[in-house]
PDB file of C-alpha atoms in Angstrom:
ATOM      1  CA  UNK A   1    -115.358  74.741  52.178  1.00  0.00           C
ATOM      2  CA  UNK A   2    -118.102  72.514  51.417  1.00  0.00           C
ATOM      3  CA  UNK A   3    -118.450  71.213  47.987  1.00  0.00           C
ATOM      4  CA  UNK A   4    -121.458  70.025  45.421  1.00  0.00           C
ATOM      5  CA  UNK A   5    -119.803  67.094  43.999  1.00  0.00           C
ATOM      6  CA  UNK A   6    -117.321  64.252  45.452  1.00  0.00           C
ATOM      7  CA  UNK A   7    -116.501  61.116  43.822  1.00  0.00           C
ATOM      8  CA  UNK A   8    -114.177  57.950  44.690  1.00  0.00           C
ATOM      9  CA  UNK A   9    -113.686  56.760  41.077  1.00  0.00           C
ATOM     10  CA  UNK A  10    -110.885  57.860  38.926  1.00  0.00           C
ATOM     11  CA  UNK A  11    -112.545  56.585  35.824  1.00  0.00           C
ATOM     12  CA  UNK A  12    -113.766  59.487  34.826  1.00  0.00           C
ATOM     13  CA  UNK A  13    -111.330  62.285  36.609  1.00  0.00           C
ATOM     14  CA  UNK A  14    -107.980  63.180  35.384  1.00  0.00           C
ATOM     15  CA  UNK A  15    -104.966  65.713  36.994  1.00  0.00           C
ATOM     16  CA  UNK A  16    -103.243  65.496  34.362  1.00  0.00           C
ATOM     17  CA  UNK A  17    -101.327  68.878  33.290  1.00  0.00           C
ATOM     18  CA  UNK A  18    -103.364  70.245  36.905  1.00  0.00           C
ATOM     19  CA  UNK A  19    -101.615  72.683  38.802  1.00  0.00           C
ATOM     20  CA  UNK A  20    -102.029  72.467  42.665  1.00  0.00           C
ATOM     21  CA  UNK A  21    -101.660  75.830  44.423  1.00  0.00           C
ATOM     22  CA  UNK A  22    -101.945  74.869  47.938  1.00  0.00           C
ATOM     23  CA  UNK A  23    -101.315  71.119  50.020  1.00  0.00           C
ATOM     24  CA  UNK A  24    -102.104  70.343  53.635  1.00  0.00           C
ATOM     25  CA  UNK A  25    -101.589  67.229  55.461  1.00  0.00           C
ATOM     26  CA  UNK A  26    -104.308  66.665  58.799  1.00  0.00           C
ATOM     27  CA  UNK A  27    -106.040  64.011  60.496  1.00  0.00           C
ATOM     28  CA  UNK A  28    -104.408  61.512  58.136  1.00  0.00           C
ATOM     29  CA  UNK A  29    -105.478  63.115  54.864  1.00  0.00           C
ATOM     30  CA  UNK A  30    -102.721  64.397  51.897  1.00  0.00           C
ATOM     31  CA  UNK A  31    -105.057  66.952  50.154  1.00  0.00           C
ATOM     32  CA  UNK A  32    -104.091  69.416  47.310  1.00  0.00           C
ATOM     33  CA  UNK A  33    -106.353  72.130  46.182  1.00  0.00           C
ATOM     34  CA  UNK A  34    -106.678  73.465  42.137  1.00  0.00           C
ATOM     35  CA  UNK A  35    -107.730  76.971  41.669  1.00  0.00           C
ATOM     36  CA  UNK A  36    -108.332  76.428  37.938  1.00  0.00           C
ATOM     37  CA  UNK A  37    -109.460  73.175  38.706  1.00  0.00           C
ATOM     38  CA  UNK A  38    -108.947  69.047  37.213  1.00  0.00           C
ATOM     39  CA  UNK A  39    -110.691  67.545  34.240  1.00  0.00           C
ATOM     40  CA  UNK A  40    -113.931  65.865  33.813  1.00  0.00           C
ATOM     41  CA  UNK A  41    -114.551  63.180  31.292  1.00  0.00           C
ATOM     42  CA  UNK A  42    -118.065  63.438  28.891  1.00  0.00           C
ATOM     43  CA  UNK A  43    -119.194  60.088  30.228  1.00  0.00           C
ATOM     44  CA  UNK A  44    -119.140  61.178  33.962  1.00  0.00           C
ATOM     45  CA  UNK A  45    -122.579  60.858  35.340  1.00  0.00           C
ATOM     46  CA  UNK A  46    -122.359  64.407  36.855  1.00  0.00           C
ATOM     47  CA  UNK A  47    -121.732  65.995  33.282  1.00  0.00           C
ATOM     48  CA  UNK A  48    -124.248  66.519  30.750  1.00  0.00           C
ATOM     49  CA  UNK A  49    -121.596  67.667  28.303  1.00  0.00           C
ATOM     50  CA  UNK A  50    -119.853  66.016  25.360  1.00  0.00           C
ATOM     51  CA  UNK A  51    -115.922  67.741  25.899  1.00  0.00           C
ATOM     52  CA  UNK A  52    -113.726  66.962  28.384  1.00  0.00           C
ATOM     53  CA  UNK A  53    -113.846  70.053  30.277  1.00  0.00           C
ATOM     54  CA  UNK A  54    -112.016  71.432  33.688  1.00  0.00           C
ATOM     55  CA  UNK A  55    -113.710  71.622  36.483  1.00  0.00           C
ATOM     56  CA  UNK A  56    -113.959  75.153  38.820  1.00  0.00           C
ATOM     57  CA  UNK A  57    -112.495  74.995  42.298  1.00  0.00           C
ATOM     58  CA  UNK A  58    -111.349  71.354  43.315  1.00  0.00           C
ATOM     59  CA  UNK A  59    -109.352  69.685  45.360  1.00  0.00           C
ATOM     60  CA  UNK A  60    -108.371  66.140  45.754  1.00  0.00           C
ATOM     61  CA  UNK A  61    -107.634  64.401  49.125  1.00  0.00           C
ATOM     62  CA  UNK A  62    -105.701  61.083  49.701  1.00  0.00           C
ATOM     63  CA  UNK A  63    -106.493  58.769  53.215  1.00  0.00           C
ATOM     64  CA  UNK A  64    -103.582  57.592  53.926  1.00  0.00           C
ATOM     65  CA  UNK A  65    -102.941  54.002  54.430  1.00  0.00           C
ATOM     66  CA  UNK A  66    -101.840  54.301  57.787  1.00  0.00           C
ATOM     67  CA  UNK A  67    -102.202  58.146  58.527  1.00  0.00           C
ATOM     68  CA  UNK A  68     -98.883  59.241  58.683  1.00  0.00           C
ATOM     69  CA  UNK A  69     -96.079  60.866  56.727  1.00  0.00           C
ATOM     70  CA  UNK A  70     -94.539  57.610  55.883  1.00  0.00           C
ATOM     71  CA  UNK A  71     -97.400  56.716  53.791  1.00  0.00           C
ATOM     72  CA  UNK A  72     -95.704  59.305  51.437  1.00  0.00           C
ATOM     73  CA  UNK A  73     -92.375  59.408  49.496  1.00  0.00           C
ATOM     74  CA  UNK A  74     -91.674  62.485  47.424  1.00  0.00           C
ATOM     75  CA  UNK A  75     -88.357  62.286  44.763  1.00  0.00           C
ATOM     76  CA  UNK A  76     -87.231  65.752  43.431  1.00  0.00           C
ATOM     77  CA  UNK A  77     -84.673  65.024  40.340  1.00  0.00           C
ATOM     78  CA  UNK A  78     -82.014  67.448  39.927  1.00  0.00           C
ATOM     79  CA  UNK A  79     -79.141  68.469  38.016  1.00  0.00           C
ATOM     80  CA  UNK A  80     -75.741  68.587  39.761  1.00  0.00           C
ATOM     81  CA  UNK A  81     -72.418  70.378  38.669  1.00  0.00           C
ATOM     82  CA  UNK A  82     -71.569  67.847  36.915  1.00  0.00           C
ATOM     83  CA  UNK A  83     -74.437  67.739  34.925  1.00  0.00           C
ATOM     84  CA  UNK A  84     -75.573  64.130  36.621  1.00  0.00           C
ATOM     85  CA  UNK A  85     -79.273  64.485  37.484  1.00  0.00           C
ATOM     86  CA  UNK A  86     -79.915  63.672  40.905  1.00  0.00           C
ATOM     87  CA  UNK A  87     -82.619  62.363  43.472  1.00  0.00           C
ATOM     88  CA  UNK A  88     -83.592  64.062  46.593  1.00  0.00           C
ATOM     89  CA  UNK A  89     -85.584  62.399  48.954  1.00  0.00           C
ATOM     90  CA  UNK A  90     -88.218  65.629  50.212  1.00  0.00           C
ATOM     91  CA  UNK A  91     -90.678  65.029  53.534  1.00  0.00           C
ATOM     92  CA  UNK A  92     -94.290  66.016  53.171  1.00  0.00           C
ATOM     93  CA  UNK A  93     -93.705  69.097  55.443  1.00  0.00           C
ATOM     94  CA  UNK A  94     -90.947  70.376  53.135  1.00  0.00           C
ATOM     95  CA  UNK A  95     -93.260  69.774  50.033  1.00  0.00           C
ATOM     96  CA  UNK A  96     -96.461  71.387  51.998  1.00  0.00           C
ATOM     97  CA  UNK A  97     -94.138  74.582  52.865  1.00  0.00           C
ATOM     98  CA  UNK A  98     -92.719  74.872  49.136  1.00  0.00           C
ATOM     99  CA  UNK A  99     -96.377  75.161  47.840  1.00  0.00           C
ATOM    100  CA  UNK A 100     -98.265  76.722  49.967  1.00  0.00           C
ATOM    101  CA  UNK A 101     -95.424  79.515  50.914  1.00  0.00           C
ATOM    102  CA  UNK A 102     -96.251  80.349  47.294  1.00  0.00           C
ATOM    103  CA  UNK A 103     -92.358  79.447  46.713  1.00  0.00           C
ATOM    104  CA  UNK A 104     -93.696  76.337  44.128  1.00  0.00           C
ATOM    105  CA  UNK A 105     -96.529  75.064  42.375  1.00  0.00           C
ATOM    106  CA  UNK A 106     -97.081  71.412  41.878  1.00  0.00           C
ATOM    107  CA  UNK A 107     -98.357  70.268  38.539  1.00  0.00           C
ATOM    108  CA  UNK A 108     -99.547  66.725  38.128  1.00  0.00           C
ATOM    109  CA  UNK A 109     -98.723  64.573  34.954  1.00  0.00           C
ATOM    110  CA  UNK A 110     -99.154  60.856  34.901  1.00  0.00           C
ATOM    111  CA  UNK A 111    -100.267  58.591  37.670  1.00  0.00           C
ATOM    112  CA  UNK A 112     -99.982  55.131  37.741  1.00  0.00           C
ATOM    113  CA  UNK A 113    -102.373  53.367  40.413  1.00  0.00           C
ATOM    114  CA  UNK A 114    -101.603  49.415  41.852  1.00  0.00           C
ATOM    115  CA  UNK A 115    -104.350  48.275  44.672  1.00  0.00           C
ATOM    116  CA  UNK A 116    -103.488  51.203  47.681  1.00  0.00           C
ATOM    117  CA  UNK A 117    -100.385  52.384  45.907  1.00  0.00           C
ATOM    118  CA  UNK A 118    -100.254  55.533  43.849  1.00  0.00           C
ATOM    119  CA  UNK A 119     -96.682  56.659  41.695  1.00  0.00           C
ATOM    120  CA  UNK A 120     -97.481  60.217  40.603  1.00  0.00           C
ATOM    121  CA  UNK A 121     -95.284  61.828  38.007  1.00  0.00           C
ATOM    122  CA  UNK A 122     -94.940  65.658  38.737  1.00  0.00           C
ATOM    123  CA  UNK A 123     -93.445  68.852  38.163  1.00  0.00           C
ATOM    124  CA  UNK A 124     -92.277  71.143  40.668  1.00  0.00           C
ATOM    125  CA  UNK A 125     -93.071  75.245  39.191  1.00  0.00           C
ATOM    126  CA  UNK A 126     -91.003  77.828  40.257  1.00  0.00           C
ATOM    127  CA  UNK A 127     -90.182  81.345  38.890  1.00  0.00           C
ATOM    128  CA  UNK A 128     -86.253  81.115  38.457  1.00  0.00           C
ATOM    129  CA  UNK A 129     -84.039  78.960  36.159  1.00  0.00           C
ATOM    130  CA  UNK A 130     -84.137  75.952  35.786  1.00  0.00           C
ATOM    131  CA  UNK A 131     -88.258  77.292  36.076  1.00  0.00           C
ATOM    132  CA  UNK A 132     -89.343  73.339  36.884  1.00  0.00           C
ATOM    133  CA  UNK A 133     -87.875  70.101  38.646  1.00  0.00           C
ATOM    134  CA  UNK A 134     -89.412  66.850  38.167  1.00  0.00           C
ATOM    135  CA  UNK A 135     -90.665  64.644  40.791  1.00  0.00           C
ATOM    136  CA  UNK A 136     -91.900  61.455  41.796  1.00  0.00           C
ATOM    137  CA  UNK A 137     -94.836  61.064  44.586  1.00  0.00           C
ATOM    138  CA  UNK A 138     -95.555  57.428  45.843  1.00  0.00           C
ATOM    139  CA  UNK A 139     -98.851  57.536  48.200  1.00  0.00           C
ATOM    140  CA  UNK A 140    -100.145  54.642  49.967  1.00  0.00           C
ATOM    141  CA  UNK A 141    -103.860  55.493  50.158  1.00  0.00           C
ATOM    142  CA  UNK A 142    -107.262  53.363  51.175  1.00  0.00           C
ATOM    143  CA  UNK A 143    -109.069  55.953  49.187  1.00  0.00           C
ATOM    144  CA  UNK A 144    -109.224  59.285  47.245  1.00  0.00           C
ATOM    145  CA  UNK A 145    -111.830  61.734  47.085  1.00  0.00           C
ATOM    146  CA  UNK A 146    -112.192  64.364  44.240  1.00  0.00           C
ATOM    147  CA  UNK A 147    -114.025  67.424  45.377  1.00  0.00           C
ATOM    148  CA  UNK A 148    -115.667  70.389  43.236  1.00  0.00           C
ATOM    149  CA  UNK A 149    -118.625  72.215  42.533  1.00  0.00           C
ATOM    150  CA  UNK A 150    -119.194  73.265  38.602  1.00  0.00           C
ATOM    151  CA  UNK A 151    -118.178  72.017  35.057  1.00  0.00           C
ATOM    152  CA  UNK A 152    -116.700  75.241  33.264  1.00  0.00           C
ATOM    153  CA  UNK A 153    -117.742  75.044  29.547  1.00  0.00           C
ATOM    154  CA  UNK A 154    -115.465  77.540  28.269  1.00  0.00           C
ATOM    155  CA  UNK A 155    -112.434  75.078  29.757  1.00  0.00           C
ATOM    156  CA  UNK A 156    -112.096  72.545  27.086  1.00  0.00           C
ATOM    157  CA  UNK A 157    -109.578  69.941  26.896  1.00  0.00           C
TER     158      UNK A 157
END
């Protein structure tokens, strides 16, 4: 799919509470794709509004570092019998086959961004008790690229 805008600077772009509904992983690219979209700041130079508003359509794609699935760690927390929460190291595959088998849904929360290192706080969706997991992504990435087409108005912050 080919879209309108793209832009390289997270000043103006947020994920936060953004649910992705489908990953893939090719030619050395971590992308995630938003049905109902990201957010848009006012004071982007592609909006001529004064709200923070969501955007229609998007994705977002990470280059990896180096390409490859190591450039990626991915930490789901959970709670064991003994009520002790846990961490469970997950492979991109796993996390690409939860999503897009319609199984999860990944919502972003906070990310925290040091030269080509990203630590993305995150919630696993799911339809059954406990209903979400947290997780931790850590992506080594040259660049990323936010993709979309149209500001939605009637999506404000």
């Amino acid at each position: 799919m080919n879209f309108a805008h793209c832009d390289t600077d997270e000043k103006y772009l947020t994920l936060h509470d953004c649910v992705a509904d489908r990953a893939y992983f090719e030619n050395g690219k971590l992308g995630f794709e938003f049905n109902d979209g990201f957010w848009i700041s006012p004071d982007h130079p592609e909006s001529n509004l004064s709200e923070l508003v969501r955007t229609d359509f998007s994705k977002v794609e990470y280059k990896l570092e180096d390409g490859a699935d190591y450039d990626v760690t991915i930490y789901i927390f959970k709670k064991n019998l003994f009520n002790k929460t846990i961490r469970i190291e997950w492979t991109i595959q796993k996390l690409l086959k939860s999503i897009n088998c319609g199984k999860y849904k990944l919502e972003f929360l906070y990310q925290y961004i040091d030269y080509n290192s990203k630590m993305i706080e995150c919630r696993l969706k799911f339809d059954k008790k406990p209903y979400d997991q947290e997780c931790i992504m850590k992506i080594s990435a040259t660049e990323t690229r936010y993709y979309w087409n149209n500001l939605r108005e009637d999506r404000l912050w």
